[in-house]
Coordinates of C-alpha atoms and ligand atoms in Angstrom, one line a residue:
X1 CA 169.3 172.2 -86.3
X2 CA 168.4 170.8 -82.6
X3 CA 167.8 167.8 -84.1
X4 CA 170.8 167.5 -86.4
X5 CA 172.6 168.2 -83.2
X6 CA 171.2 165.3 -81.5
X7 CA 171.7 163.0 -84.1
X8 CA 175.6 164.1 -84.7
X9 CA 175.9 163.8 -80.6
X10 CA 174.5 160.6 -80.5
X11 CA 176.5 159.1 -83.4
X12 CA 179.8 160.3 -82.1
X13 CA 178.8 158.8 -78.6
X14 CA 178.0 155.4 -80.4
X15 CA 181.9 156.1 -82.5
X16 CA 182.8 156.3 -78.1
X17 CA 181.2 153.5 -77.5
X18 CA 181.6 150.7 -79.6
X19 CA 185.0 151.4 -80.9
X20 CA 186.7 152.5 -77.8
X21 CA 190.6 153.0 -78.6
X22 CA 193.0 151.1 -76.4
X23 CA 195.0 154.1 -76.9
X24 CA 193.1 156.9 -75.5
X25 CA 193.3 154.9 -71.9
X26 CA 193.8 157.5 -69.3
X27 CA 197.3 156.3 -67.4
X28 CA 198.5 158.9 -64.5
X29 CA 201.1 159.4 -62.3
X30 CA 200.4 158.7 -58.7
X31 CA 197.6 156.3 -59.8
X32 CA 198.1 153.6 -56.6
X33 CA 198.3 156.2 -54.2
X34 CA 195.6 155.3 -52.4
X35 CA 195.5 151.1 -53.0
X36 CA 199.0 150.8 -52.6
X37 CA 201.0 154.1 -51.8
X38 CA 204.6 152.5 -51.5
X39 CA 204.4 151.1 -54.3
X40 CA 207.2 152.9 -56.6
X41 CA 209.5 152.1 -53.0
X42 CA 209.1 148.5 -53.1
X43 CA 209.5 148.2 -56.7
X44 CA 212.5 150.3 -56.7
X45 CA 214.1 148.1 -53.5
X46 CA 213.7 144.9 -55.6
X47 CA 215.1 146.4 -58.7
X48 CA 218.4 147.5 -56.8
X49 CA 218.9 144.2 -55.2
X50 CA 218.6 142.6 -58.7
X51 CA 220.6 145.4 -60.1
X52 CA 223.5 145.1 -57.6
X53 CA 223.5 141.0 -58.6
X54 CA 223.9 141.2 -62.2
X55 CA 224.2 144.2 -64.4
X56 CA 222.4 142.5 -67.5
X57 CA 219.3 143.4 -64.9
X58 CA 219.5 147.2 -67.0
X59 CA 219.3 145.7 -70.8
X60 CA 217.3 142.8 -69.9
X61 CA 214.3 145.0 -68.1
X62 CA 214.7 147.8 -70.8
X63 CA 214.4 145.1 -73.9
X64 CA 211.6 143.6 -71.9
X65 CA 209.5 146.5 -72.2
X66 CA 209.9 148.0 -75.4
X67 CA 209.2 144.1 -76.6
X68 CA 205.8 144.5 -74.3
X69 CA 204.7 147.7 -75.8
X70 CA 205.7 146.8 -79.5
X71 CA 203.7 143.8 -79.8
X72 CA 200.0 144.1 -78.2
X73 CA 200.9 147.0 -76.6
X74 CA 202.5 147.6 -72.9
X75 CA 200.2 145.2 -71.3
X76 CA 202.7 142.8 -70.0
X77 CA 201.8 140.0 -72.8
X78 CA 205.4 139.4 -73.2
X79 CA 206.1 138.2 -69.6
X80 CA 203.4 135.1 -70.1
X81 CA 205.0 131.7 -70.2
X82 CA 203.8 129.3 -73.2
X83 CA 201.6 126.3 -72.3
X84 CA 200.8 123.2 -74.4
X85 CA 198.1 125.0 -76.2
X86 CA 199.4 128.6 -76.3
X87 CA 203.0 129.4 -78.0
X88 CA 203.5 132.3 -75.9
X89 CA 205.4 135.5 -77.6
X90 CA 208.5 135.1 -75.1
X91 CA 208.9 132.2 -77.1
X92 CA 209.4 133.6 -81.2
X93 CA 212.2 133.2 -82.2
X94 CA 213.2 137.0 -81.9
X95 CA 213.6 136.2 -78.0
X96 CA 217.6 135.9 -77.7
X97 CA 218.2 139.2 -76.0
X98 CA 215.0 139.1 -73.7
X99 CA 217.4 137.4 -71.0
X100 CA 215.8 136.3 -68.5
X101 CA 216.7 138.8 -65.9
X102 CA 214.3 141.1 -66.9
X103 CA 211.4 138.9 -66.2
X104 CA 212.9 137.6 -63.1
X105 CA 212.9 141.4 -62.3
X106 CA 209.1 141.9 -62.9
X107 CA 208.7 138.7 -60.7
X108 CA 211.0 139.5 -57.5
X109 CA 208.8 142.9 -57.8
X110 CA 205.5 141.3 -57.8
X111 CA 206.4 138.8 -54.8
X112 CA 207.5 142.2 -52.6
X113 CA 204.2 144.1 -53.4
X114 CA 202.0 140.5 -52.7
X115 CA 203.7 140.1 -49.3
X116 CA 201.9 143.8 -48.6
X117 CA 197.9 142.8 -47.8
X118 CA 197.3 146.2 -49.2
X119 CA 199.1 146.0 -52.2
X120 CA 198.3 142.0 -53.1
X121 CA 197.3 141.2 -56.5
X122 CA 196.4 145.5 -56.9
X123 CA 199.0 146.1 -58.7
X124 CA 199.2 144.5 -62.5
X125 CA 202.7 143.1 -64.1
X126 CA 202.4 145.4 -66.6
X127 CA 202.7 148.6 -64.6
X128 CA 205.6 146.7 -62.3
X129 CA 207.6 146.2 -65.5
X130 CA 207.4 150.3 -66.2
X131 CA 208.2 151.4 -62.9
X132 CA 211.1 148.6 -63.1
X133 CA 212.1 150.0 -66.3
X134 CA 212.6 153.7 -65.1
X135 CA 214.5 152.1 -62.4
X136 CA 217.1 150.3 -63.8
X137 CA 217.8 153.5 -66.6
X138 CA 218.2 155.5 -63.1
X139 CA 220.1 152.7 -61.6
X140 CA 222.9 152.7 -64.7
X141 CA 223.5 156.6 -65.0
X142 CA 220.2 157.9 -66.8
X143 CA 217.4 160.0 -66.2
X144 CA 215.0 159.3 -63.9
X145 CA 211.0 160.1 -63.8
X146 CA 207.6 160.3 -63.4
X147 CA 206.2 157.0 -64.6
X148 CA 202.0 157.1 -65.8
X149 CA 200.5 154.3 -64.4
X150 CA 197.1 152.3 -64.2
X151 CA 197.9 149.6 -67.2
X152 CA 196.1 146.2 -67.0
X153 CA 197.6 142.9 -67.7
X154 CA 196.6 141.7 -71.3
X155 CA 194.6 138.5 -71.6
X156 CA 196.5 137.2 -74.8
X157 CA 199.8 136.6 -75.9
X158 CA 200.7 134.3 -79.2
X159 CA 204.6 134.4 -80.8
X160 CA 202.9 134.8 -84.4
X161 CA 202.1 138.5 -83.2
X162 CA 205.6 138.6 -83.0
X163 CA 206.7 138.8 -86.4
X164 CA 207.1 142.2 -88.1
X165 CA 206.4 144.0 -85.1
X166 CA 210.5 144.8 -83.5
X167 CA 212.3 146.6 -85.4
X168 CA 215.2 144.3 -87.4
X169 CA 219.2 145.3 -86.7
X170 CA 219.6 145.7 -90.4
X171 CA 216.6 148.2 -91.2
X172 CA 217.3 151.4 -92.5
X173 CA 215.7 155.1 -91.4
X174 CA 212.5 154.4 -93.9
X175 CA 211.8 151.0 -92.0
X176 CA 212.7 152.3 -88.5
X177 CA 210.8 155.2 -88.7
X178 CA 207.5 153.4 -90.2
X179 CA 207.5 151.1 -87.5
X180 CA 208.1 153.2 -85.1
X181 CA 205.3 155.7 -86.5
X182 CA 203.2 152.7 -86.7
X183 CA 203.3 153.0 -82.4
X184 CA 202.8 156.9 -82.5
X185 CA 206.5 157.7 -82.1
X186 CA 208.2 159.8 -83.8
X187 CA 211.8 159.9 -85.6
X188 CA 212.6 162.2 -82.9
X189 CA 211.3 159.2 -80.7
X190 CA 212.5 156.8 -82.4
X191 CA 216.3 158.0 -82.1
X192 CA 215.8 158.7 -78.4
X193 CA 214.6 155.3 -77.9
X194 CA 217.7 153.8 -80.4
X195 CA 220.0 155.1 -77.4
X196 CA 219.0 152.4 -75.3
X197 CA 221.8 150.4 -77.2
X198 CA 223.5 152.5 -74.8
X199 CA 223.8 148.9 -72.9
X200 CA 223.6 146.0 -72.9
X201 CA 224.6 143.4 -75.5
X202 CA 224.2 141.4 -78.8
X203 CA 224.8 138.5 -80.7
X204 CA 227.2 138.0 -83.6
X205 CA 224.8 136.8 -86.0
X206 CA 223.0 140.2 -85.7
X207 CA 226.0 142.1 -87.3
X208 CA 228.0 139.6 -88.8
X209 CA 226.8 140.6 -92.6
X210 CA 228.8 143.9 -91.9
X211 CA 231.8 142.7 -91.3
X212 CA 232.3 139.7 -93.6
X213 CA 229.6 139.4 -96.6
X214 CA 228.5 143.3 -97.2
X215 CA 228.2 143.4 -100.5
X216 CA 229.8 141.8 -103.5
X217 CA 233.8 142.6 -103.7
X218 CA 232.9 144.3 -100.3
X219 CA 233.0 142.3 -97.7
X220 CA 233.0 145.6 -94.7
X221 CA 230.1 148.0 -94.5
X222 CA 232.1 151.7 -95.7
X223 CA 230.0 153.4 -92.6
X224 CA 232.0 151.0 -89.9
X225 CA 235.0 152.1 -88.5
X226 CA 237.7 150.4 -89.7
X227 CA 239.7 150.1 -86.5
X228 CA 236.1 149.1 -84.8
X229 CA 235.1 146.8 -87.2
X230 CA 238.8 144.6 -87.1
X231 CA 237.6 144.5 -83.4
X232 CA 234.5 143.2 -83.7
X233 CA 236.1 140.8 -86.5
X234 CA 238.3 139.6 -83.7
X235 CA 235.6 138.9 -81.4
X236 CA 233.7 137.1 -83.9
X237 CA 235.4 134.7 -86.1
X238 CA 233.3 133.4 -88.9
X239 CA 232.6 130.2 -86.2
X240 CA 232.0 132.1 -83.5
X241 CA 230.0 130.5 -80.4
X242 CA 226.3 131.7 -80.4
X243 CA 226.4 132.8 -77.1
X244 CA 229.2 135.2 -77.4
X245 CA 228.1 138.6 -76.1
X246 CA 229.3 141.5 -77.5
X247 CA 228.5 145.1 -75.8
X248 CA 226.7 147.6 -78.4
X249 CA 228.7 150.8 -76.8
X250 CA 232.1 149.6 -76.7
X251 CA 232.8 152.9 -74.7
X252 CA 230.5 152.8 -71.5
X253 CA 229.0 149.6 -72.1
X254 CA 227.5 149.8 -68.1
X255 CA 226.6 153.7 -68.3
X256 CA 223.3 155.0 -69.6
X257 CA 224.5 158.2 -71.4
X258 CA 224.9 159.8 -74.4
X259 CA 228.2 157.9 -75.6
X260 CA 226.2 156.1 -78.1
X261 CA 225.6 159.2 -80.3
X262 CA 229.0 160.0 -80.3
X263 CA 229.8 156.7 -81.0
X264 CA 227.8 156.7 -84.3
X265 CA 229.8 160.1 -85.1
X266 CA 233.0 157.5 -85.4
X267 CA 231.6 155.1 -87.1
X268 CA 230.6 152.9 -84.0
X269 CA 227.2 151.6 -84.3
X270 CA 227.0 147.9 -83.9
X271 CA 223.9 147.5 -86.2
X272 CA 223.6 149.1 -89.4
X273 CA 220.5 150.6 -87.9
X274 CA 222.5 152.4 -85.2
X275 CA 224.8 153.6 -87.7
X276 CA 222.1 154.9 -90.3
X277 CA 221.0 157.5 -87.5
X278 CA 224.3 159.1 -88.4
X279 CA 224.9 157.9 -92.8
X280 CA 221.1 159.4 -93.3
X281 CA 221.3 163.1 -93.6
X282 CA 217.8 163.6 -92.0
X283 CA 218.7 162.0 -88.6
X284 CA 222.3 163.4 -88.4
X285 CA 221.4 166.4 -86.7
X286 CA 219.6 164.7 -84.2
X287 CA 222.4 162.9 -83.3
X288 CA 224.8 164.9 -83.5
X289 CA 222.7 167.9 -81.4
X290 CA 222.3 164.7 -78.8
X291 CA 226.2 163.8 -78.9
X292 CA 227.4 167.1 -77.4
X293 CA 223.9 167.5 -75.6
X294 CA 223.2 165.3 -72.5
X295 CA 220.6 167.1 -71.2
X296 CA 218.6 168.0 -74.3
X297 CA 219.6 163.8 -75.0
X298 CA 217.7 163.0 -71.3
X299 CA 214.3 165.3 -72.1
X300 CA 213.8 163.7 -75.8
X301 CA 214.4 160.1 -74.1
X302 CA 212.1 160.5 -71.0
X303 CA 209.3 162.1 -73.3
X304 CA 209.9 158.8 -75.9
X305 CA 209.7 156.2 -72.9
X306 CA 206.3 158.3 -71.5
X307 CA 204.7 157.7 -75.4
X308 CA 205.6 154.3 -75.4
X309 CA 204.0 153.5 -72.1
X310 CA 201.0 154.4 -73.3
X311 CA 200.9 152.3 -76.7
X312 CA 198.4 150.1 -76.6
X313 CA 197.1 150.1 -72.8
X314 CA 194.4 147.6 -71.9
X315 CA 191.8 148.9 -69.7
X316 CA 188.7 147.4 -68.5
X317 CA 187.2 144.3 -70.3
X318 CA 190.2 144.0 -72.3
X319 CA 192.6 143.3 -69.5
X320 CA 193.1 142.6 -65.7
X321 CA 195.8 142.2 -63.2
X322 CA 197.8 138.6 -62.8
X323 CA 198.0 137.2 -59.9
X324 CA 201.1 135.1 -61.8
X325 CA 203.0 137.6 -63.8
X326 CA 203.4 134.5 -66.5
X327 CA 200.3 132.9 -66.6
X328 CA 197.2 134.1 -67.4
X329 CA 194.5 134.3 -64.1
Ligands
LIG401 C1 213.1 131.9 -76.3 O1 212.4 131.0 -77.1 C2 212.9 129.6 -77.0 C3 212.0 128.8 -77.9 O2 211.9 129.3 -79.2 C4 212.9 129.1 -75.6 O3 213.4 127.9 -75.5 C5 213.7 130.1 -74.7 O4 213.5 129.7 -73.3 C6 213.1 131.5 -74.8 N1 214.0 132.4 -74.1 C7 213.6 133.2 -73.1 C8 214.6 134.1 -72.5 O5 212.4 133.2 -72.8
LIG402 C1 237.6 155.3 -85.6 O1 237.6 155.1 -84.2 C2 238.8 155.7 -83.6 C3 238.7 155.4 -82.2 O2 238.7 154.0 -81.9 C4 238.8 157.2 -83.9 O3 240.0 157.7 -83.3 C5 238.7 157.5 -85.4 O4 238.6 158.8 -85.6 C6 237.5 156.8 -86.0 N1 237.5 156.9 -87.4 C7 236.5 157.6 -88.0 C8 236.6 157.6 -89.5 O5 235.5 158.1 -87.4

């Protein structure tokens, strides 16, 4: 028995040691206190200052990190710049929306905390982007707090990773929820995190099969308003300029808040999959509960934004903290 004991002890230490899960990286609030204890005030300084020179600081940081967390995990992989040998993921072609004012974000922060002795090069880019992130949802109207902390910076970062990995504007509740669930998130999660559309902006290309090619004899998708969607036809001719911007809540497109459920509820989701939260019968009640809800709305979102910190954290060998937020040491 003593010896069967030893032997399962020893195998499950082995299980410990040579397959250590990235995931099971102990993060923690609090976690420069003593190597650099200002740091959530310095970050939080530079984020304003960027924030109070363009508002596309909110979207652009938010994109940034969910992009970081869903490919390679929240490691900071997507802030490194390509070089000739390395296509870097910033690069895919999936980029369009990660403007770059969230990575100038990430680097104005990182410049404030290397001017500190203290705080130079302790600090990775990785845990800088989350703090940045909670800032700028606080910044625009949302909840703020606690962020976990003690991430390393990832030591690769390829475009191919990329594909298949964010989640597409045309999938439906099956394909968000499996990649989602594919990242430990929930649907509950997953419609939490969808809010974010809350702000921030998109491209006509990323809808335009809604309002001019649905289907066969039906050229408008049935679940878009019909007021809305002569709107959005309006502000995208069929030969529309790429770069034309259109805002995802047409309501309080420079609030964070709960407008985007409510939105849905009239037909007002700018990708077909914001509006299937609402046409799929098992995410309705979410949304609806979160439409009249704000506060109920704020706990599900902070408790989605804590689980996707912690996808796919590098710790020791497997990372280590830039000195250049886009190149690797
Ligand atoms: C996105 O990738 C293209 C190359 O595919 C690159 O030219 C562009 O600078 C990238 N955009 C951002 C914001 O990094
Ligand atoms: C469409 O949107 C308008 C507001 O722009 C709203 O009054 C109307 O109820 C919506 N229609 C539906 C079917 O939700």
């Amino acid at each position: 028995m003593g010896r069967f004991n030893l032997i399962l002890t020893l195998s499950l230490l082995s299980l410990f040691l040579f397959f250590p899960s990235p995931t099971l990286a102990q993060l923690r609030q609090n976690f420069y206190a003593n190597i650099c204890p200002n740091v959530e005030n310095i970050v939080r300084s530079e984020v304003t200052k960027k924030f109070q020179q363009t508002f596309v600081t909110v979207p652009a940081t938010l994109r940034l990190f969910f992009h970081d967390c869903f490919v390679q995990g929240c490691d900071a992989s997507v802030i490194i710049a390509s070089t000739a040998s390395n296509k870097a993921e910033k690069d895919h072609p999936d980029n369009l929306s990660l403007a770059g004012d969230g990575f100038d974000t990430v680097i104005k922060a990182k410049a404030a905390l290397d001017a500190i002795p203290q705080c130079r090069n302790r600090v990775s880019c990785a845990d800088i982007l989350a703090l940045a992130t909670r800032d700028v949802i606080a910044l625009s109207g949302g909840p703020s707090y606690a962020v976990e902390l003690g991430r390393l910076d990832g030591l690769v970062s390829r475009a191919s990773d990329v594909n298949g990995r964010l989640p597409a504007p045309t999938f439906n509740l099956n394909q968000l929820n499996s990649l989602f669930a594919a990242n430990g998130l929930t649907q509950q999660d997953m419609i939490a995190l969808s809010a974010a559309h809350t702000v921030g902006f998109s491209h006509c290309e990323k809808f335009s099969n809604r309002i001019y090619n649905f289907a066969p004899g039906r050229p408008v998708d049935p679940t878009l308003n019909r007021t809305y969607a002569t709107q959005l036809q309006a502000m995208c001719p069929k030969n529309v300029d790429p770069r034309v911007a259109i805002n995802m809540d047409p309501i309080t497109p420079r609030a964070f808040d709960n407008v985007y459920f409510r939105n849905l509820q009239q037909g007002m989701g700018l990708f077909t999959s914001d509006q299937v939260l609402f046409s799929d019968g098992r995410s309705r009640p979410t949304v609806n509960t979160w439409a009249r809800d704000s506060q109920a709305f704020n706990k599900a979102f902070i408790q989605a934004m804590t689980k996707l910190g912690r996808v796919g954290v590098k710790t020791g060998r497997n990372g280590n903290i830039r000195r250049d937020c886009g190149a690797f040491n």
